[in-house]
């Protein structure tokens, strides 16, 4: 995604791009460290890509946003009463999506369908909106 956004014919600078990470509770920091390492490889001393967690981007906007969502189940396995389950994934994803002014890409890692019907419904709507 970064190669596409920063290619030779791109009008975007690093400061126009944000990488937002959504992680599940209890996830090891390895995903965040990997994202940080990749972003640092693109940064220069005077032009940096913003990398942050979804909870730290409430009022900011960028021309392009890449959302990396580590879809670790919030709990152990299937939810017994999924109709009563509210996934914390949904508000964080909506908040992150709203940060992009022009372009947004979402990368889902380790998504397991049928754990939360609300997550499945949201992702189905996103797929059909392409």
CSV table of N, CA, C and O in Angstrom, one decimal:
chain,number,residue,atom,x,y,z
A,1,UNK,N,0.8,-1.2,0.0
A,1,UNK,CA,0.0,0.0,0.0
A,1,UNK,C,0.9,1.3,0.0
A,1,UNK,O,0.6,2.2,-0.7
A,2,UNK,N,1.9,1.3,0.8
A,2,UNK,CA,2.8,2.4,0.8
A,2,UNK,C,3.5,2.7,-0.5
A,2,UNK,O,3.6,3.8,-1.0
A,3,UNK,N,3.9,1.6,-1.1
A,3,UNK,CA,4.5,1.7,-2.5
A,3,UNK,C,3.6,2.3,-3.5
A,3,UNK,O,4.0,3.2,-4.3
A,4,UNK,N,2.3,1.9,-3.4
A,4,UNK,CA,1.3,2.5,-4.3
A,4,UNK,C,1.1,4.0,-4.0
A,4,UNK,O,1.0,4.8,-4.9
A,5,UNK,N,1.0,4.3,-2.7
A,5,UNK,CA,0.7,5.7,-2.4
A,5,UNK,C,1.9,6.6,-2.6
A,5,UNK,O,1.7,7.8,-2.9
A,6,UNK,N,3.1,6.1,-2.5
A,6,UNK,CA,4.3,7.0,-2.7
A,6,UNK,C,5.0,6.7,-3.9
A,6,UNK,O,6.2,7.1,-4.1
A,7,UNK,N,4.4,6.0,-4.9
A,7,UNK,CA,5.0,5.7,-6.2
A,7,UNK,C,5.5,7.0,-6.9
A,7,UNK,O,5.2,8.1,-6.5
A,8,UNK,N,6.3,6.8,-8.0
A,8,UNK,CA,6.9,7.9,-8.7
A,8,UNK,C,5.9,8.9,-9.2
A,8,UNK,O,6.2,10.1,-9.4
A,9,UNK,N,4.7,8.5,-9.6
A,9,UNK,CA,3.7,9.5,-10.1
A,9,UNK,C,2.7,10.0,-9.0
A,9,UNK,O,1.7,10.6,-9.4
A,10,UNK,N,3.0,9.8,-7.8
A,10,UNK,CA,2.1,10.2,-6.7
A,10,UNK,C,2.3,11.7,-6.3
A,10,UNK,O,3.4,12.2,-6.4
A,11,UNK,N,1.2,12.3,-6.0
A,11,UNK,CA,1.3,13.7,-5.6
A,11,UNK,C,1.3,13.8,-4.0
A,11,UNK,O,1.4,14.8,-3.4
A,12,UNK,N,1.3,12.6,-3.4
A,12,UNK,CA,1.3,12.6,-1.9
A,12,UNK,C,2.7,12.6,-1.4
A,12,UNK,O,3.6,12.1,-1.9
A,13,UNK,N,2.8,13.3,-0.2
A,13,UNK,CA,4.0,13.3,0.5
A,13,UNK,C,3.8,12.4,1.8
A,13,UNK,O,2.6,12.1,2.1
A,14,UNK,N,4.8,12.0,2.4
A,14,UNK,CA,4.7,11.2,3.6
A,14,UNK,C,3.7,11.8,4.7
A,14,UNK,O,2.9,11.1,5.3
A,15,UNK,N,3.8,13.1,4.8
A,15,UNK,CA,3.0,13.8,5.8
A,15,UNK,C,1.5,13.7,5.5
A,15,UNK,O,0.6,14.0,6.4
A,16,UNK,N,1.1,13.3,4.3
A,16,UNK,CA,-0.3,13.2,3.8
A,16,UNK,C,-0.8,11.8,4.2
A,16,UNK,O,-2.0,11.5,3.9
A,17,UNK,N,0.0,10.9,4.7
A,17,UNK,CA,-0.4,9.5,4.9
A,17,UNK,C,-0.4,9.2,6.4
A,17,UNK,O,0.5,9.6,7.1
A,18,UNK,N,-1.4,8.4,6.8
A,18,UNK,CA,-1.3,7.8,8.2
A,18,UNK,C,-1.5,6.3,8.1
A,18,UNK,O,-2.3,5.8,7.3
A,19,UNK,N,-0.9,5.6,9.0
A,19,UNK,CA,-1.1,4.2,9.2
A,19,UNK,C,-1.7,4.0,10.6
A,19,UNK,O,-1.1,4.4,11.6
A,20,UNK,N,-2.9,3.5,10.6
A,20,UNK,CA,-3.6,3.4,11.9
A,20,UNK,C,-3.7,1.9,12.2
A,20,UNK,O,-4.1,1.1,11.4
A,21,UNK,N,-3.4,1.6,13.5
A,21,UNK,CA,-3.4,0.2,13.9
A,21,UNK,C,-4.5,0.0,14.9
A,21,UNK,O,-4.7,0.7,15.9
A,22,UNK,N,-5.3,-1.1,14.7
A,22,UNK,CA,-6.3,-1.5,15.6
A,22,UNK,C,-5.9,-2.9,16.1
A,22,UNK,O,-5.7,-3.8,15.3
A,23,UNK,N,-5.7,-3.1,17.4
A,23,UNK,CA,-5.3,-4.4,17.9
A,23,UNK,C,-6.3,-4.8,18.9
A,23,UNK,O,-6.9,-4.0,19.6
A,24,UNK,N,-6.4,-6.1,19.1
A,24,UNK,CA,-7.3,-6.7,20.1
A,24,UNK,C,-6.6,-6.6,21.5
A,24,UNK,O,-5.4,-6.5,21.6
A,25,UNK,N,-7.4,-6.7,22.5
A,25,UNK,CA,-6.9,-6.7,23.8
A,25,UNK,C,-6.0,-7.9,24.0
A,25,UNK,O,-6.3,-9.0,23.6
A,26,UNK,N,-4.8,-7.7,24.6
A,26,UNK,CA,-3.9,-8.8,24.9
A,26,UNK,C,-3.0,-9.2,23.8
A,26,UNK,O,-2.2,-10.1,23.9
A,27,UNK,N,-3.2,-8.5,22.6
A,27,UNK,CA,-2.3,-8.8,21.5
A,27,UNK,C,-0.8,-8.4,21.9
A,27,UNK,O,-0.6,-7.4,22.5
A,28,UNK,N,0.1,-9.3,21.5
A,28,UNK,CA,1.5,-8.9,21.8
A,28,UNK,C,1.9,-7.7,20.9
A,28,UNK,O,1.3,-7.4,19.9
A,29,UNK,N,2.9,-6.9,21.4
A,29,UNK,CA,3.2,-5.7,20.7
A,29,UNK,C,3.9,-5.9,19.3
A,29,UNK,O,4.3,-5.0,18.6
A,30,UNK,N,4.1,-7.2,18.9
A,30,UNK,CA,4.9,-7.5,17.7
A,30,UNK,C,4.3,-6.8,16.4
A,30,UNK,O,5.0,-6.3,15.6
A,31,UNK,N,2.9,-6.8,16.3
A,31,UNK,CA,2.3,-6.1,15.2
A,31,UNK,C,2.6,-4.6,15.1
A,31,UNK,O,3.0,-4.1,14.1
A,32,UNK,N,2.5,-4.0,16.3
A,32,UNK,CA,2.8,-2.5,16.3
A,32,UNK,C,4.3,-2.3,16.0
A,32,UNK,O,4.6,-1.3,15.3
A,33,UNK,N,5.2,-3.2,16.5
A,33,UNK,CA,6.6,-3.0,16.2
A,33,UNK,C,6.9,-3.2,14.7
A,33,UNK,O,7.7,-2.4,14.1
A,34,UNK,N,6.2,-4.1,14.1
A,34,UNK,CA,6.4,-4.4,12.6
A,34,UNK,C,5.9,-3.2,11.8
A,34,UNK,O,6.6,-2.7,10.9
A,35,UNK,N,4.7,-2.6,12.2
A,35,UNK,CA,4.2,-1.5,11.5
A,35,UNK,C,5.2,-0.3,11.7
A,35,UNK,O,5.5,0.4,10.7
A,36,UNK,N,5.7,-0.1,12.9
A,36,UNK,CA,6.6,1.0,13.1
A,36,UNK,C,7.9,0.9,12.3
A,36,UNK,O,8.4,1.9,11.8
A,37,UNK,N,8.4,-0.3,12.2
A,37,UNK,CA,9.6,-0.6,11.4
A,37,UNK,C,9.4,-0.3,9.9
A,37,UNK,O,10.2,0.4,9.3
A,38,UNK,N,8.2,-0.7,9.4
A,38,UNK,CA,7.9,-0.5,8.0
A,38,UNK,C,7.8,1.0,7.7
A,38,UNK,O,8.3,1.6,6.7
A,39,UNK,N,7.0,1.7,8.6
A,39,UNK,CA,6.8,3.2,8.4
A,39,UNK,C,8.2,3.9,8.5
A,39,UNK,O,8.4,4.8,7.7
A,40,UNK,N,9.0,3.6,9.5
A,40,UNK,CA,10.3,4.2,9.6
A,40,UNK,C,11.1,4.1,8.3
A,40,UNK,O,11.9,5.0,8.0
A,41,UNK,N,11.0,3.0,7.6
A,41,UNK,CA,11.8,2.8,6.4
A,41,UNK,C,11.4,3.8,5.3
A,41,UNK,O,12.1,4.1,4.4
A,42,UNK,N,10.2,4.4,5.4
A,42,UNK,CA,9.7,5.3,4.4
A,42,UNK,C,9.9,6.8,4.8
A,42,UNK,O,9.9,7.7,4.0
A,43,UNK,N,10.2,7.0,6.1
A,43,UNK,CA,10.3,8.3,6.7
A,43,UNK,C,11.6,9.0,6.3
A,43,UNK,O,12.6,8.3,6.1
A,44,UNK,N,11.6,10.3,6.1
A,44,UNK,CA,12.8,11.1,6.0
A,44,UNK,C,12.8,12.1,7.2
A,44,UNK,O,11.9,12.2,7.9
A,45,UNK,N,13.9,12.8,7.3
A,45,UNK,CA,14.0,13.7,8.5
A,45,UNK,C,13.0,14.8,8.5
A,45,UNK,O,12.6,15.2,9.6
A,46,UNK,N,12.5,15.2,7.3
A,46,UNK,CA,11.6,16.3,7.3
A,46,UNK,C,10.2,15.9,6.7
A,46,UNK,O,9.4,16.8,6.6
A,47,UNK,N,10.0,14.7,6.5
A,47,UNK,CA,8.7,14.2,5.9
A,47,UNK,C,8.4,12.8,6.5
A,47,UNK,O,8.9,11.8,6.0
A,48,UNK,N,7.5,12.8,7.5
A,48,UNK,CA,7.2,11.5,8.2
A,48,UNK,C,5.8,11.1,8.0
A,48,UNK,O,4.9,11.9,8.0
A,49,UNK,N,5.6,9.8,7.8
A,49,UNK,CA,4.3,9.2,7.8
A,49,UNK,C,3.8,9.0,9.3
A,49,UNK,O,4.6,8.7,10.2
A,50,UNK,N,2.6,9.4,9.6
A,50,UNK,CA,2.1,9.3,10.9
A,50,UNK,C,1.6,7.8,11.2
A,50,UNK,O,0.9,7.2,10.4
A,51,UNK,N,2.1,7.2,12.3
A,51,UNK,CA,1.7,5.9,12.7
A,51,UNK,C,1.1,6.0,14.1
A,51,UNK,O,1.8,6.5,15.0
A,52,UNK,N,-0.1,5.5,14.3
A,52,UNK,CA,-0.7,5.6,15.6
A,52,UNK,C,-1.8,4.6,15.8
A,52,UNK,O,-2.2,3.9,14.8
A,53,UNK,N,-2.2,4.4,17.0
A,53,UNK,CA,-3.3,3.5,17.4
A,53,UNK,C,-4.6,4.2,17.0
A,53,UNK,O,-4.7,5.5,17.0
A,54,UNK,N,-5.7,3.4,16.8
A,54,UNK,CA,-7.0,4.0,16.5
A,54,UNK,C,-7.5,5.0,17.5
A,54,UNK,O,-8.2,5.9,17.2
A,55,UNK,N,-7.2,4.7,18.8
A,55,UNK,CA,-7.7,5.6,19.8
A,55,UNK,C,-7.0,6.9,19.9
A,55,UNK,O,-7.5,7.8,20.5
A,56,UNK,N,-5.9,7.1,19.2
A,56,UNK,CA,-5.2,8.3,19.2
A,56,UNK,C,-5.4,9.2,18.0
A,56,UNK,O,-4.6,10.1,17.7
A,57,UNK,N,-6.4,8.9,17.2
A,57,UNK,CA,-6.6,9.7,15.9
A,57,UNK,C,-8.0,10.3,15.9
A,57,UNK,O,-8.5,10.6,14.8
A,58,UNK,N,-8.6,10.6,17.0
A,58,UNK,CA,-10.0,11.0,17.0
A,58,UNK,C,-10.3,12.3,16.2
A,58,UNK,O,-11.4,12.4,15.6
A,59,UNK,N,-9.5,13.3,16.1
A,59,UNK,CA,-9.8,14.5,15.4
A,59,UNK,C,-8.9,14.8,14.2
A,59,UNK,O,-9.0,15.9,13.6
A,60,UNK,N,-8.0,14.0,13.9
A,60,UNK,CA,-7.0,14.2,12.8
A,60,UNK,C,-7.6,13.7,11.5
A,60,UNK,O,-8.4,12.9,11.5
A,61,UNK,N,-7.0,14.3,10.4
A,61,UNK,CA,-7.4,13.8,9.1
A,61,UNK,C,-6.1,13.8,8.2
A,61,UNK,O,-5.2,14.6,8.4
A,62,UNK,N,-6.1,12.9,7.3
A,62,UNK,CA,-5.0,12.7,6.3
A,62,UNK,C,-5.6,12.5,4.9
A,62,UNK,O,-6.8,12.0,4.8
A,63,UNK,N,-4.9,12.8,3.9
A,63,UNK,CA,-5.4,12.5,2.5
A,63,UNK,C,-5.6,11.0,2.3
A,63,UNK,O,-6.5,10.6,1.7
A,64,UNK,N,-4.6,10.2,2.8
A,64,UNK,CA,-4.7,8.8,2.7
A,64,UNK,C,-4.4,8.1,4.0
A,64,UNK,O,-3.6,8.5,4.8
A,65,UNK,N,-5.2,7.1,4.2
A,65,UNK,CA,-5.1,6.3,5.5
A,65,UNK,C,-5.0,4.8,5.2
A,65,UNK,O,-5.8,4.3,4.4
A,66,UNK,N,-4.1,4.1,5.8
A,66,UNK,CA,-4.0,2.7,5.7
A,66,UNK,C,-4.3,2.2,7.1
A,66,UNK,O,-3.7,2.6,8.1
A,67,UNK,N,-5.4,1.4,7.3
A,67,UNK,CA,-5.8,0.8,8.5
A,67,UNK,C,-5.4,-0.6,8.6
A,67,UNK,O,-5.7,-1.4,7.7
A,68,UNK,N,-4.6,-1.0,9.6
A,68,UNK,CA,-4.2,-2.4,9.8
A,68,UNK,C,-4.9,-2.9,11.0
A,68,UNK,O,-4.7,-2.3,12.1
A,69,UNK,N,-5.8,-3.8,10.8
A,69,UNK,CA,-6.6,-4.3,11.9
A,69,UNK,C,-6.3,-5.7,12.3
A,69,UNK,O,-6.5,-6.6,11.5
A,70,UNK,N,-5.7,-5.9,13.5
A,70,UNK,CA,-5.4,-7.3,14.0
A,70,UNK,C,-6.7,-7.8,14.6
A,70,UNK,O,-7.1,-7.3,15.7
A,71,UNK,N,-7.4,-8.7,14.0
A,71,UNK,CA,-8.7,-9.1,14.4
A,71,UNK,C,-8.6,-10.3,15.4
A,71,UNK,O,-9.1,-11.4,15.1
A,72,UNK,N,-8.0,-10.0,16.5
A,72,UNK,CA,-8.0,-11.1,17.5
A,72,UNK,C,-9.3,-11.1,18.2
A,72,UNK,O,-9.9,-10.0,18.6
A,73,UNK,N,-9.9,-12.3,18.4
A,73,UNK,CA,-11.2,-12.3,19.1
A,73,UNK,C,-11.1,-11.7,20.5
A,73,UNK,O,-10.1,-11.9,21.2
A,74,UNK,N,-12.1,-10.9,20.8
A,74,UNK,CA,-12.2,-10.3,22.1
A,74,UNK,C,-12.8,-11.2,23.1
A,74,UNK,O,-14.0,-11.1,23.5
A,75,UNK,N,-12.1,-12.2,23.5
A,75,UNK,CA,-12.7,-13.3,24.4
A,75,UNK,C,-12.2,-14.6,23.8
A,75,UNK,O,-11.5,-14.7,22.8
A,76,UNK,N,-12.7,-15.7,24.4
A,76,UNK,CA,-12.2,-17.0,24.0
A,76,UNK,C,-13.3,-17.6,23.1
A,76,UNK,O,-14.4,-17.9,23.5
A,77,UNK,N,-12.9,-17.8,21.8
A,77,UNK,CA,-13.7,-18.5,20.9
A,77,UNK,C,-15.0,-17.8,20.5
A,77,UNK,O,-15.2,-16.6,20.6
A,78,UNK,N,-16.0,-18.6,20.2
A,78,UNK,CA,-17.3,-18.1,19.8
A,78,UNK,C,-18.0,-17.5,21.0
A,78,UNK,O,-17.9,-17.8,22.1
A,79,UNK,N,-18.9,-16.5,20.7
A,79,UNK,CA,-19.7,-15.8,21.7
A,79,UNK,C,-20.9,-16.7,21.9
A,79,UNK,O,-21.6,-17.1,20.9
A,80,UNK,N,-21.3,-16.9,23.1
A,80,UNK,CA,-22.5,-17.8,23.4
A,80,UNK,C,-23.8,-17.2,22.9
A,80,UNK,O,-24.6,-17.9,22.3
A,81,UNK,N,-24.0,-15.9,23.1
A,81,UNK,CA,-25.2,-15.2,22.7
A,81,UNK,C,-24.8,-14.1,21.8
A,81,UNK,O,-24.7,-12.9,22.2
A,82,UNK,N,-24.4,-14.3,20.5
A,82,UNK,CA,-23.9,-13.3,19.6
A,82,UNK,C,-24.8,-12.1,19.4
A,82,UNK,O,-24.4,-11.0,19.2
A,83,UNK,N,-26.1,-12.3,19.6
A,83,UNK,CA,-27.1,-11.2,19.4
A,83,UNK,C,-26.9,-10.1,20.5
A,83,UNK,O,-27.3,-9.0,20.4
A,84,UNK,N,-26.3,-10.5,21.6
A,84,UNK,CA,-26.1,-9.6,22.7
A,84,UNK,C,-24.7,-9.1,22.8
A,84,UNK,O,-24.3,-8.3,23.7
A,85,UNK,N,-23.8,-9.5,21.9
A,85,UNK,CA,-22.4,-9.2,21.9
A,85,UNK,C,-22.2,-7.9,21.1
A,85,UNK,O,-22.7,-7.7,20.0
A,86,UNK,N,-21.4,-6.9,21.7
A,86,UNK,CA,-21.0,-5.7,21.0
A,86,UNK,C,-19.5,-5.7,20.8
A,86,UNK,O,-18.8,-5.7,21.8
A,87,UNK,N,-19.1,-5.8,19.6
A,87,UNK,CA,-17.7,-5.8,19.3
A,87,UNK,C,-17.0,-4.5,19.4
A,87,UNK,O,-17.5,-3.5,18.8
A,88,UNK,N,-15.9,-4.3,20.1
A,88,UNK,CA,-15.2,-3.1,20.1
A,88,UNK,C,-14.5,-2.7,18.8
A,88,UNK,O,-14.1,-1.6,18.5
A,89,UNK,N,-14.5,-3.7,17.9
A,89,UNK,CA,-13.9,-3.5,16.6
A,89,UNK,C,-14.6,-2.5,15.7
A,89,UNK,O,-14.0,-1.7,15.0
A,90,UNK,N,-15.9,-2.5,15.8
A,90,UNK,CA,-16.8,-1.6,14.9
A,90,UNK,C,-16.5,-0.1,15.2
A,90,UNK,O,-16.2,0.6,14.2
A,91,UNK,N,-16.6,0.4,16.4
A,91,UNK,CA,-16.4,1.8,16.6
A,91,UNK,C,-15.0,2.2,16.3
A,91,UNK,O,-14.8,3.3,15.7
A,92,UNK,N,-14.0,1.4,16.5
A,92,UNK,CA,-12.6,1.7,16.2
A,92,UNK,C,-12.4,1.8,14.7
A,92,UNK,O,-11.7,2.7,14.2
A,93,UNK,N,-13.1,0.9,14.0
A,93,UNK,CA,-12.9,0.9,12.5
A,93,UNK,C,-13.6,2.1,11.9
A,93,UNK,O,-13.1,2.8,11.1
A,94,UNK,N,-14.8,2.4,12.4
A,94,UNK,CA,-15.5,3.6,11.9
A,94,UNK,C,-14.7,4.9,12.2
A,94,UNK,O,-14.6,5.8,11.3
A,95,UNK,N,-14.2,5.0,13.4
A,95,UNK,CA,-13.4,6.2,13.7
A,95,UNK,C,-12.2,6.3,12.8
A,95,UNK,O,-11.9,7.4,12.3
A,96,UNK,N,-11.5,5.2,12.5
A,96,UNK,CA,-10.4,5.2,11.7
A,96,UNK,C,-10.7,5.5,10.2
A,96,UNK,O,-10.0,6.2,9.5
A,97,UNK,N,-11.8,4.9,9.7
A,97,UNK,CA,-12.2,5.2,8.3
A,97,UNK,C,-12.5,6.7,8.1
A,97,UNK,O,-12.2,7.2,7.1
A,98,UNK,N,-13.1,7.3,9.1
A,98,UNK,CA,-13.4,8.7,9.0
A,98,UNK,C,-12.2,9.7,9.0
A,98,UNK,O,-12.3,10.8,8.7
A,99,UNK,N,-11.0,9.1,9.2
A,99,UNK,CA,-9.8,10.0,9.2
A,99,UNK,C,-9.3,10.2,7.8
A,99,UNK,O,-8.5,11.1,7.6
A,100,UNK,N,-9.8,9.4,6.8
A,100,UNK,CA,-9.3,9.6,5.5
A,100,UNK,C,-10.1,10.5,4.7
A,100,UNK,O,-11.3,10.4,4.6
A,101,UNK,N,-9.5,11.5,4.0
A,101,UNK,CA,-10.2,12.5,3.2
A,101,UNK,C,-10.4,12.0,1.8
A,101,UNK,O,-11.4,12.3,1.1
A,102,UNK,N,-9.4,11.2,1.2
A,102,UNK,CA,-9.5,10.9,-0.2
A,102,UNK,C,-9.4,9.3,-0.4
A,102,UNK,O,-10.2,8.8,-1.1
A,103,UNK,N,-8.5,8.7,0.3
A,103,UNK,CA,-8.2,7.3,0.0
A,103,UNK,C,-8.1,6.5,1.4
A,103,UNK,O,-7.5,7.0,2.3
A,104,UNK,N,-8.7,5.3,1.4
A,104,UNK,CA,-8.5,4.5,2.6
A,104,UNK,C,-8.4,3.1,2.2
A,104,UNK,O,-9.2,2.6,1.4
A,105,UNK,N,-7.5,2.4,2.9
A,105,UNK,CA,-7.3,0.9,2.6
A,105,UNK,C,-7.4,0.3,4.0
A,105,UNK,O,-6.8,0.7,5.0
A,106,UNK,N,-8.1,-0.9,4.1
A,106,UNK,CA,-8.1,-1.6,5.3
A,106,UNK,C,-7.5,-3.0,5.1
A,106,UNK,O,-7.9,-3.7,4.2
A,107,UNK,N,-6.6,-3.3,6.0
A,107,UNK,CA,-5.9,-4.6,5.9
A,107,UNK,C,-6.3,-5.4,7.2
A,107,UNK,O,-6.1,-4.9,8.3
A,108,UNK,N,-7.0,-6.5,7.0
A,108,UNK,CA,-7.5,-7.3,8.1
A,108,UNK,C,-6.5,-8.5,8.3
A,108,UNK,O,-6.2,-9.2,7.4
A,109,UNK,N,-6.0,-8.6,9.5
A,109,UNK,CA,-5.1,-9.7,9.9
A,109,UNK,C,-5.8,-10.7,10.8
A,109,UNK,O,-6.4,-10.3,11.8
A,110,UNK,N,-5.8,-11.9,10.5
A,110,UNK,CA,-6.4,-13.0,11.4
A,110,UNK,C,-7.9,-12.9,11.6
A,110,UNK,O,-8.4,-13.2,12.7
A,111,UNK,N,-8.6,-12.4,10.6
A,111,UNK,CA,-10.1,-12.3,10.8
A,111,UNK,C,-10.7,-13.7,10.8
A,111,UNK,O,-10.4,-14.5,9.9
A,112,UNK,N,-11.6,-13.9,11.8
A,112,UNK,CA,-12.3,-15.2,11.9
A,112,UNK,C,-13.8,-14.9,11.8
A,112,UNK,O,-14.3,-14.2,12.6
A,113,UNK,N,-14.4,-15.3,10.7
A,113,UNK,CA,-15.9,-15.0,10.6
A,113,UNK,C,-16.7,-15.8,11.6
A,113,UNK,O,-16.2,-16.8,12.2
A,114,UNK,N,-17.9,-15.3,11.8
A,114,UNK,CA,-18.9,-16.0,12.6
A,114,UNK,C,-18.6,-15.9,14.1
A,114,UNK,O,-19.3,-16.6,14.9
A,115,UNK,N,-17.7,-15.1,14.5
A,115,UNK,CA,-17.6,-14.9,16.0
A,115,UNK,C,-18.5,-13.8,16.4
A,115,UNK,O,-19.2,-13.9,17.5
A,116,UNK,N,-18.6,-12.7,15.7
A,116,UNK,CA,-19.6,-11.7,16.0
A,116,UNK,C,-20.4,-11.3,14.7
A,116,UNK,O,-19.8,-10.9,13.7
A,117,UNK,N,-21.7,-11.5,14.7
A,117,UNK,CA,-22.5,-11.2,13.5
A,117,UNK,C,-22.4,-9.7,13.1
A,117,UNK,O,-22.5,-9.4,11.9
A,118,UNK,N,-22.2,-8.8,14.0
A,118,UNK,CA,-22.1,-7.4,13.7
A,118,UNK,C,-20.8,-7.1,12.9
A,118,UNK,O,-20.9,-6.4,11.9
A,119,UNK,N,-19.7,-7.7,13.3
A,119,UNK,CA,-18.5,-7.6,12.5
A,119,UNK,C,-18.7,-8.2,11.1
A,119,UNK,O,-18.3,-7.5,10.1
A,120,UNK,N,-19.3,-9.4,11.0
A,120,UNK,CA,-19.5,-10.0,9.7
A,120,UNK,C,-20.4,-9.1,8.8
A,120,UNK,O,-20.1,-8.9,7.6
A,121,UNK,N,-21.4,-8.5,9.4
A,121,UNK,CA,-22.3,-7.7,8.6
A,121,UNK,C,-21.6,-6.4,8.1
A,121,UNK,O,-21.8,-6.0,7.0
A,122,UNK,N,-20.8,-5.8,9.0
A,122,UNK,CA,-20.1,-4.6,8.6
A,122,UNK,C,-19.1,-4.9,7.5
A,122,UNK,O,-19.1,-4.2,6.5
A,123,UNK,N,-18.4,-6.0,7.6
A,123,UNK,CA,-17.4,-6.3,6.5
A,123,UNK,C,-18.1,-6.7,5.2
A,123,UNK,O,-17.6,-6.4,4.1
A,124,UNK,N,-19.3,-7.3,5.3
A,124,UNK,CA,-20.0,-7.7,4.1
A,124,UNK,C,-20.5,-6.4,3.4
A,124,UNK,O,-20.4,-6.3,2.1
A,125,UNK,N,-20.9,-5.4,4.1
A,125,UNK,CA,-21.4,-4.1,3.5
A,125,UNK,C,-20.2,-3.4,2.9
A,125,UNK,O,-20.3,-2.8,1.8
A,126,UNK,N,-19.0,-3.5,3.5
A,126,UNK,CA,-17.8,-2.9,3.0
A,126,UNK,C,-17.4,-3.5,1.7
A,126,UNK,O,-17.0,-2.8,0.8
A,127,UNK,N,-17.5,-4.8,1.6
A,127,UNK,CA,-17.1,-5.5,0.4
A,127,UNK,C,-18.0,-5.2,-0.7
A,127,UNK,O,-17.6,-5.0,-1.9
A,128,UNK,N,-19.3,-5.0,-0.5
A,128,UNK,CA,-20.2,-4.7,-1.6
A,128,UNK,C,-20.2,-3.3,-2.0
A,128,UNK,O,-20.6,-2.9,-3.1
A,129,UNK,N,-19.6,-2.4,-1.2
A,129,UNK,CA,-19.5,-1.0,-1.5
A,129,UNK,C,-18.3,-0.7,-2.4
A,129,UNK,O,-18.2,0.4,-2.9
A,130,UNK,N,-17.5,-1.7,-2.7
A,130,UNK,CA,-16.3,-1.4,-3.6
A,130,UNK,C,-16.7,-1.0,-5.0
A,130,UNK,O,-17.6,-1.4,-5.6
